[in-house]
Short mmCIF file of C-alpha atoms in Angstrom, two decimals:
data_model
loop_
_atom_site.label_atom_id
_atom_site.label_comp_id
_atom_site.label_asym_id
_atom_site.label_seq_id
_atom_site.Cartn_x
_atom_site.Cartn_y
_atom_site.Cartn_z
CA MET F 216 9.69 9.34 16.42
CA LYS F 217 10.62 7.90 13.34
CA ILE F 218 9.12 5.34 11.14
CA PHE F 219 10.66 3.48 7.38
CA TYR F 220 9.26 2.11 5.06
CA TRP F 221 10.64 -1.29 3.85
CA SER F 222 9.44 -2.36 0.27
CA PRO F 223 12.42 -2.76 -2.60
CA PHE F 224 10.86 -3.77 -5.64
CA ILE F 225 11.94 -5.11 -9.44
CA VAL F 226 8.81 -4.24 -11.48
CA LYS F 227 5.43 -1.75 -10.55
CA VAL F 228 3.46 -3.10 -8.02
CA ALA F 229 0.17 -2.07 -6.33
CA THR F 230 2.37 -2.19 -3.45
CA VAL F 231 3.98 1.13 -4.46
CA SER F 232 1.21 3.53 -4.56
CA SER F 233 0.16 1.60 -0.98
CA VAL F 234 3.26 1.99 0.81
CA ILE F 235 3.39 6.10 -0.56
CA LYS F 236 0.36 6.71 0.13
CA SER F 237 0.58 5.14 3.85
CA ALA F 238 3.59 7.60 4.29
CA GLU F 239 1.38 10.16 3.26
CA SER F 240 -1.50 9.54 5.42
CA ILE F 241 0.56 9.74 8.50
CA LEU F 242 2.02 13.39 7.39
CA LYS F 243 -1.83 14.33 6.49
CA TYR F 244 -3.42 13.60 9.55
CA SER F 245 -1.41 12.97 12.29
CA LYS F 246 -1.08 15.97 14.98
CA LYS F 247 2.17 15.50 15.74
CA GLN F 248 4.14 16.15 12.57
CA LYS F 249 6.98 18.47 14.44
CA ASN F 250 7.94 15.05 15.76
CA LEU F 251 7.96 12.71 12.94
CA LYS F 252 10.42 11.57 10.91
CA ILE F 253 8.85 9.47 8.03
CA GLY F 254 11.45 7.70 5.54
CA ILE F 255 10.94 5.61 2.20
CA ILE F 256 14.06 2.92 2.23
CA ASN F 257 15.41 3.43 -1.49
CA ALA F 258 17.71 -0.31 -1.74
CA ILE F 259 18.64 -0.28 -5.08
CA GLY F 260 17.85 2.97 -6.52
CA GLU F 261 14.04 1.29 -7.44
CA TRP F 262 12.60 4.41 -5.42
CA ASN F 263 14.35 7.31 -7.97
CA ASP F 264 11.77 7.61 -10.22
CA TYR F 265 9.17 8.39 -8.19
CA LYS F 266 11.05 10.70 -6.12
CA LYS F 267 9.18 13.70 -7.57
CA LEU F 268 5.71 12.34 -7.20
CA ILE F 269 6.23 12.06 -3.10
CA ASN F 270 6.11 14.64 -0.25
CA PRO F 271 9.30 16.07 0.15
CA LYS F 272 8.47 15.68 3.55
CA ILE F 273 9.10 12.51 3.09
CA GLN F 274 12.49 11.13 3.09
CA ILE F 275 14.00 9.12 0.69
CA ILE F 276 16.94 7.27 2.26
CA ASN F 277 19.65 6.00 -0.38
CA LEU F 278 21.06 2.68 0.94
CA ASN F 279 23.53 2.57 -2.50
CA LYS F 280 24.95 5.59 -4.37
CA LYS F 281 24.59 3.28 -7.43
CA ASN F 282 21.47 3.04 -9.46
CA ILE F 283 21.79 -1.04 -9.13
CA PHE F 284 17.77 -1.46 -10.02
CA LYS F 285 18.54 -0.50 -13.53
CA TYR F 286 20.96 -3.93 -13.77
CA LEU F 287 18.65 -6.68 -11.81
CA PRO F 288 16.52 -8.75 -14.30
CA LYS F 289 13.05 -8.70 -14.30
CA GLY F 290 9.64 -11.06 -15.42
CA GLY F 291 9.00 -14.20 -14.33
CA PHE F 292 9.63 -16.01 -11.56
CA LEU F 293 12.87 -17.02 -12.04
CA LYS F 294 14.24 -14.16 -12.35
CA SER F 295 12.89 -12.10 -9.84
CA ARG F 296 13.31 -14.62 -7.49
CA LEU F 297 16.97 -14.05 -8.33
CA SER F 298 16.53 -10.72 -8.23
CA TYR F 299 15.68 -10.73 -4.69
CA ILE F 300 17.79 -12.69 -3.70
CA LEU F 301 20.59 -9.95 -4.82
CA ILE F 302 18.84 -7.69 -3.33
CA PHE F 303 19.23 -9.65 -0.08
CA PHE F 304 22.87 -9.86 0.11
CA LEU F 305 23.64 -5.89 -1.33
CA THR F 306 21.66 -4.42 1.17
CA PHE F 307 22.30 -6.62 3.88
CA PHE F 308 25.12 -5.23 6.03
CA LYS F 309 24.19 -1.92 5.25
CA LEU F 310 20.46 -2.08 5.92
CA LEU F 311 21.60 -2.85 9.15
CA ASN F 312 23.97 -0.25 9.65
CA LEU F 313 21.52 2.38 8.64
CA ILE F 314 18.61 1.19 11.61
CA ASN F 315 21.85 0.95 13.95
CA LYS F 316 22.55 4.46 13.59
CA GLU F 317 18.39 5.62 12.83
CA ARG F 318 17.03 3.77 15.76
CA PRO F 319 13.98 4.28 13.90
CA ASP F 320 11.19 3.09 16.22
CA TYR F 321 9.18 1.13 13.53
CA VAL F 322 9.90 -0.37 9.76
CA ILE F 323 7.37 -1.44 8.30
CA VAL F 324 8.27 -3.76 5.61
CA HIS F 325 6.22 -4.49 2.70
CA LEU F 326 8.37 -6.85 -0.22
CA LEU F 327 11.34 -8.62 0.50
CA THR F 328 9.75 -8.97 4.56
CA SER F 329 12.77 -11.82 5.05
CA LEU F 330 15.48 -9.37 5.24
CA PRO F 331 14.56 -6.83 7.56
CA ILE F 332 12.73 -9.49 10.16
CA PHE F 333 16.39 -11.66 10.13
CA LEU F 334 18.17 -8.93 11.66
CA LYS F 335 16.59 -8.70 14.16
CA LEU F 336 18.29 -11.21 15.53
CA ILE F 337 21.38 -8.65 15.44
CA ILE F 338 20.09 -5.23 15.56
CA LYS F 339 21.38 -3.11 18.52
CA SER F 340 18.28 -0.64 18.78
CA GLN F 341 14.64 -0.94 20.24
CA THR F 342 12.76 -0.54 16.42
CA LYS F 343 9.76 -2.62 15.87
CA ILE F 344 9.51 -4.68 13.40
CA ILE F 345 5.90 -4.50 11.41
CA LEU F 346 4.81 -7.25 8.80
CA ARG F 347 3.07 -6.01 6.35
CA ILE F 348 0.99 -9.21 4.54
CA SER F 349 0.24 -8.06 0.60
CA GLY F 350 -1.48 -10.38 -0.51
CA LEU F 351 -3.04 -13.57 0.60
CA PRO F 352 0.39 -15.88 1.60
CA LYS F 353 1.26 -19.32 -0.33
CA LEU F 354 2.23 -21.00 3.15
CA ASN F 355 5.32 -23.14 1.87
CA PHE F 356 7.22 -25.57 3.94
CA ILE F 357 10.27 -22.81 4.13
CA ARG F 358 8.30 -19.79 5.36
CA ILE F 359 5.88 -21.53 7.54
CA ILE F 360 9.39 -22.03 9.43
CA PHE F 361 11.10 -18.64 9.40
CA TRP F 362 8.08 -16.86 10.32
CA LYS F 363 7.40 -19.47 13.40
CA LEU F 364 10.90 -18.96 14.13
CA PHE F 365 11.31 -14.81 14.03
CA SER F 366 7.45 -14.41 15.26
CA LYS F 367 8.65 -13.22 18.79
CA LYS F 368 10.87 -10.93 16.85
CA ILE F 369 7.84 -8.96 15.33
CA TYR F 370 6.35 -6.12 16.90
CA LYS F 371 2.41 -6.71 15.28
CA ILE F 372 1.81 -8.10 11.42
CA THR F 373 -0.89 -6.50 8.99
CA CYS F 374 -3.24 -7.58 6.67
CA PRO F 375 -5.39 -5.95 4.02
CA THR F 376 -8.39 -8.21 4.38
CA LYS F 377 -10.30 -10.22 6.80
CA THR F 378 -10.04 -13.21 4.74
CA THR F 379 -6.37 -12.95 5.17
CA PHE F 380 -6.52 -12.40 9.22
CA GLU F 381 -9.13 -15.21 9.23
CA TYR F 382 -6.39 -17.62 7.76
CA LEU F 383 -3.24 -16.63 9.32
CA ILE F 384 -5.78 -17.09 12.49
CA LYS F 385 -6.48 -20.38 11.79
CA MET F 386 -3.02 -21.21 10.29
CA ASN F 387 -1.52 -19.96 13.97
CA ILE F 388 1.73 -18.65 12.74
CA PHE F 389 1.64 -15.94 14.76
CA ASP F 390 -0.14 -14.36 18.24
CA LYS F 391 -3.27 -13.94 17.83
CA ASN F 392 -3.43 -10.35 19.35
CA LYS F 393 -0.13 -9.40 17.15
CA ILE F 394 -2.73 -9.38 13.50
CA PHE F 395 -4.52 -6.76 12.53
CA VAL F 396 -6.67 -5.88 9.43
CA LEU F 397 -5.09 -2.49 8.23
CA ARG F 398 -6.94 -1.76 4.26
CA ASP F 399 -4.56 -0.38 1.78
CA PRO F 400 -4.84 3.80 1.41
CA ALA F 401 -5.95 2.79 -2.45
CA ILE F 402 -7.97 5.94 -2.72
CA ASN F 403 -6.71 9.56 -3.05
CA LEU F 404 -9.67 11.95 -4.08
CA HIS F 405 -7.03 14.43 -4.30
CA GLU F 406 -5.85 12.54 -6.95
CA PHE F 407 -8.68 11.24 -8.61
CA SER F 408 -10.17 14.78 -9.04
CA GLN F 409 -6.80 15.86 -10.86
CA LYS F 410 -6.97 12.65 -13.31
CA LYS F 411 -10.44 12.01 -13.95
CA ASN F 412 -10.94 14.97 -16.09
CA GLU F 413 -8.42 14.17 -18.63
CA LYS F 414 -9.27 13.33 -22.01
CA ASN F 415 -9.00 10.41 -23.39
CA ASP F 416 -7.86 11.48 -27.09
CA GLU F 417 -6.15 8.25 -28.28
CA LEU F 418 -9.40 6.22 -28.50
CA ASN F 419 -12.38 7.39 -30.85
CA ILE F 420 -14.96 4.30 -28.87
CA ASP F 421 -18.23 5.27 -27.54
CA LYS F 422 -18.38 4.10 -23.98
CA LYS F 423 -20.50 1.70 -24.39
CA ASN F 424 -18.77 -0.29 -26.37
CA LEU F 425 -15.82 -0.65 -23.90
CA ILE F 426 -14.51 -3.31 -21.75
CA ILE F 427 -11.44 -2.27 -19.59
CA GLY F 428 -8.99 -4.43 -17.98
CA ILE F 429 -6.18 -3.47 -15.80
CA GLY F 430 -3.34 -5.66 -14.48
CA ARG F 431 0.27 -6.44 -14.73
CA LEU F 432 -0.04 -9.14 -18.01
CA THR F 433 0.73 -12.42 -15.47
CA ARG F 434 -0.69 -15.46 -14.91
CA GLN F 435 -2.46 -14.06 -12.00
CA LYS F 436 -4.32 -11.92 -13.94
CA ASN F 437 -5.55 -14.55 -15.91
CA PHE F 438 -6.47 -12.13 -18.90
CA LEU F 439 -6.24 -15.18 -21.45
CA LEU F 440 -9.68 -15.93 -19.62
CA LEU F 441 -10.90 -12.92 -20.32
CA ILE F 442 -9.38 -12.83 -24.43
CA LYS F 443 -11.01 -16.31 -24.58
CA ALA F 444 -14.31 -14.61 -23.37
CA PHE F 445 -13.96 -11.50 -25.76
CA LYS F 446 -14.64 -13.85 -28.37
CA GLN F 447 -17.61 -15.23 -27.05
CA ILE F 448 -19.06 -12.45 -26.09
CA LEU F 449 -18.26 -10.60 -29.24
CA ILE F 450 -20.97 -13.12 -31.17
CA LYS F 451 -23.43 -11.26 -28.72
CA TYR F 452 -21.97 -8.28 -28.44
CA PRO F 453 -20.17 -7.18 -31.74
CA ASN F 454 -19.65 -3.74 -31.36
CA TYR F 455 -17.24 -4.31 -28.07
CA TYR F 456 -13.71 -3.37 -27.44
CA LEU F 457 -11.88 -4.90 -25.14
CA ILE F 458 -8.96 -2.52 -24.06
CA LEU F 459 -6.43 -4.20 -21.95
CA LEU F 460 -3.73 -1.60 -19.36
CA GLY F 461 -0.20 -3.24 -18.02
CA GLU F 462 2.92 -4.41 -18.87
CA GLY F 463 4.08 -8.01 -18.47
CA GLU F 464 6.10 -11.43 -19.39
CA GLN F 465 2.15 -12.59 -21.03
CA LYS F 466 2.26 -9.75 -23.62
CA LYS F 467 3.15 -11.83 -26.65
CA LEU F 468 1.28 -14.94 -25.79
CA LEU F 469 -1.81 -12.66 -25.31
CA ALA F 470 -0.93 -10.89 -28.54
CA GLU F 471 -0.82 -14.44 -30.01
CA GLU F 472 -3.58 -15.96 -28.62
CA ALA F 473 -6.10 -12.49 -29.97
CA CYS F 474 -4.76 -13.40 -33.23
CA LYS F 475 -5.04 -16.36 -33.48
CA LEU F 476 -9.07 -16.00 -32.73
CA GLN F 477 -8.67 -13.18 -35.52
CA ILE F 478 -10.37 -10.02 -32.82
CA HIS F 479 -7.15 -8.83 -32.99
CA ASN F 480 -8.53 -5.55 -34.09
CA LYS F 481 -11.15 -5.55 -31.35
CA VAL F 482 -8.49 -6.19 -28.78
CA LEU F 483 -6.05 -2.93 -27.54
CA PHE F 484 -2.44 -3.20 -25.45
CA LEU F 485 -2.24 -0.09 -24.12
CA GLY F 486 0.44 -0.25 -21.31
CA PHE F 487 0.92 0.48 -18.62
CA GLN F 488 -1.03 3.66 -17.80
CA ASP F 489 -0.82 6.31 -14.77
CA ASN F 490 -4.35 7.61 -15.32
CA VAL F 491 -6.61 4.57 -15.28
CA TYR F 492 -8.87 7.01 -14.61
CA LYS F 493 -10.06 8.61 -17.69
CA TYR F 494 -10.40 4.75 -19.28
CA LEU F 495 -12.31 3.52 -16.67
CA LEU F 496 -14.80 6.89 -16.31
CA ASN F 497 -15.26 5.82 -20.30
CA SER F 498 -16.08 2.13 -20.30
CA ASP F 499 -19.09 0.21 -19.99
CA CYS F 500 -17.82 -2.05 -17.53
CA PHE F 501 -14.46 -3.69 -15.82
CA ILE F 502 -13.83 -7.09 -15.66
CA LEU F 503 -11.44 -8.94 -13.43
CA PRO F 504 -10.29 -11.94 -13.77
CA SER F 505 -7.31 -12.63 -12.13
CA LEU F 506 -6.97 -16.13 -10.02
CA TRP F 507 -5.68 -14.63 -7.02
CA GLU F 508 -6.31 -11.26 -5.52
CA ASP F 509 -5.72 -9.53 -2.01
CA PRO F 510 -7.91 -7.25 -2.39
CA GLY F 511 -7.31 -6.18 -5.81
CA PHE F 512 -6.90 -2.05 -6.20
CA VAL F 513 -7.95 -1.69 -9.51
CA ILE F 514 -12.17 -3.05 -7.90
CA LEU F 515 -11.64 0.20 -6.00
CA GLU F 516 -10.94 2.34 -8.61
CA ALA F 517 -13.59 0.86 -10.65
CA ALA F 518 -15.55 1.56 -8.27
CA LEU F 519 -14.62 5.10 -7.49
CA CYS F 520 -15.69 5.60 -11.43
CA ASN F 521 -18.45 4.09 -11.54
CA THR F 522 -18.30 1.70 -13.39
CA LEU F 523 -20.01 -1.80 -13.31
CA ILE F 524 -17.87 -4.28 -11.88
CA ILE F 525 -17.46 -7.98 -12.87
CA SER F 526 -15.02 -10.22 -11.02
CA SER F 527 -13.81 -13.46 -10.42
CA ASP F 528 -14.55 -14.77 -7.03
CA CYS F 529 -10.90 -15.45 -6.48
CA PRO F 530 -9.16 -15.23 -2.80
CA SER F 531 -9.54 -13.38 -1.38
CA GLY F 532 -10.01 -9.56 -2.10
CA PRO F 533 -12.79 -9.27 -4.78
CA GLY F 534 -15.62 -10.78 -2.80
CA GLU F 535 -15.04 -9.45 0.24
CA ILE F 536 -15.21 -5.61 -1.52
CA LEU F 537 -18.56 -7.02 -3.79
CA SER F 538 -20.12 -7.83 -0.71
CA ASN F 539 -20.12 -11.44 -2.58
CA GLY F 540 -22.12 -9.95 -5.84
CA ARG F 541 -24.33 -6.89 -3.87
CA ASN F 542 -21.70 -4.40 -4.99
CA GLY F 543 -20.96 -6.04 -8.27
CA LEU F 544 -20.81 -9.42 -10.48
CA LEU F 545 -18.46 -12.26 -9.36
CA PHE F 546 -17.83 -15.54 -11.35
CA LYS F 547 -16.54 -18.56 -10.57
CA ASN F 548 -13.05 -18.29 -10.59
CA ASN F 549 -10.81 -19.31 -13.85
CA ASN F 550 -14.99 -20.25 -15.27
CA LEU F 551 -15.19 -19.39 -19.08
CA SER F 552 -18.69 -20.55 -19.48
CA ASP F 553 -19.57 -18.39 -15.58
CA LEU F 554 -18.32 -15.71 -16.63
CA LEU F 555 -20.03 -15.56 -19.99
CA ASN F 556 -23.42 -16.17 -18.35
CA LYS F 557 -22.56 -13.22 -15.75
CA PHE F 558 -21.75 -10.55 -18.38
CA ASP F 559 -25.02 -11.79 -20.27
CA GLU F 560 -26.50 -10.56 -16.44
CA PHE F 561 -24.69 -7.55 -16.43
CA LYS F 562 -26.74 -7.03 -19.88
CA ASN F 563 -30.16 -8.22 -18.53
CA LEU F 564 -29.96 -5.42 -15.43
CA THR F 565 -32.36 -2.80 -15.44
CA ASP F 566 -30.54 1.19 -14.84
CA LYS F 567 -32.13 1.07 -11.20
CA GLU F 568 -30.45 -2.48 -10.14
CA LEU F 569 -27.38 -1.24 -12.48
CA ASN F 570 -27.12 2.17 -10.21
CA LYS F 571 -27.97 0.32 -6.98
CA LYS F 572 -24.46 -2.01 -7.35
CA LYS F 573 -22.55 0.68 -8.08
CA VAL F 574 -23.51 2.88 -5.10
CA PHE F 575 -23.10 0.01 -3.23
CA ALA F 576 -19.76 -0.45 -4.25
CA LYS F 577 -18.39 3.00 -4.04
CA LYS F 578 -20.05 3.01 -0.33
CA LYS F 579 -17.97 -0.35 0.56
CA ILE F 580 -14.72 1.89 -0.32
CA LYS F 581 -14.45 4.16 2.30
CA MET F 582 -12.76 1.36 4.13
CA PHE F 583 -9.78 2.21 1.25
CA THR F 584 -9.32 5.93 2.26
CA GLN F 585 -6.24 7.50 3.16
CA LEU F 586 -7.93 8.79 6.43
CA ALA F 587 -9.83 5.45 7.06
CA HIS F 588 -6.22 3.59 6.71
CA PHE F 589 -4.81 6.52 9.07
CA ASN F 590 -7.41 5.57 11.23
CA SER F 591 -6.11 1.88 12.00
CA LEU F 592 -2.81 2.45 11.64
CA LYS F 593 -2.10 5.09 14.28
CA ASP F 594 -3.39 2.75 16.85
CA ILE F 595 -0.84 -0.30 15.21
CA ILE F 596 2.11 2.52 15.59
CA ASN F 597 0.64 4.69 18.96
CA LEU F 598 0.27 7.79 17.30
CA ASN F 599 -2.60 8.17 19.80
CA GLU F 600 -4.71 10.81 17.41
CA GLN F 601 -8.34 11.40 17.81
CA LYS F 602 -10.33 9.30 15.45
CA THR F 603 -11.73 11.64 12.82
CA SER F 604 -15.12 11.15 10.42
CA LEU F 605 -14.56 9.24 7.77
CA ASN F 606 -17.15 11.33 6.14
CA ASN F 607 -15.02 14.42 6.18
CA GLU F 608 -12.68 13.19 3.73
CA TYR F 609 -15.34 10.66 1.53
CA SER F 610 -17.54 13.06 -0.07
CA ILE F 611 -17.32 12.86 -4.15
#
């Protein structure tokens, strides 16, 4: 059986990790390894930097000899859309030829999904296209028309949360029997055990005084709200520091806001970090101010680290993961005063109440391990394996 992943990207996003861990879950848990060929299609050189991190049994399939990735425009909505248009046309015939030549049984498409779906019109093989919807989709007119026209060409549709699943059922674009909840394999316990003990030498801040925010510095992540809230937090709790991990087009804007509020010496921009665990393990709480998430990988990482989570109740993942506040604290989306109220609530929790929320959060993320992902995926792609107990993998 051949299973290929198609997920071209132009900036580092959580989907990259999800694709790698999904492919590795098949290798790790399938009993049919001798008959399996797993490949990640390297459209324009975007996967070059990840080759050393990926299991060598997973083939990196290069569509282009030259590294086009480094020349594509990046940053901002318009530049990213231009890059994806260029990728579409630069890889159109090469992807078609690859599928016709290799005849994979399945192509699981994560990003720039329109291209492989459109190619189903002219693909000669019996390759099945599995559409992975990575977030709550914005159903504009063009996307609705496209999905309706090509719905019969799509074998299965997977989504990461029940909220997105129910939304797609309600919109009635696809046959409901084609839609499945497939949670991302965001939690890798082996990786966690390797990284959790790494020293955090660059920071000399007591963990009781540290708030963490993680994500790309974009409008979606809404760090502007967090910085404004932090200004107010310092009035009551002056010993705190705010650490932001991530890169993005709003970095300059956010730094200027911190300067304007005269808290720039309390807000540290540490850029993208390969190991977020060493920060989460040494923080008082993690705050997710996003305008939308699905599901929000950093929430899962925070839960794994036993770090108290304060999140917006944005669509569509955080509320589901936090069980509407049982596993953490939820504030009204983009609401400064409610975020401040929830921070005060966090500070007033007893040790028993705090630990209870952390334990519930940790139990919840069992659904996001590689094994849980495989147990769902194997039925969708007909690997026909026996289910394995989650408890065999999830032991911390």
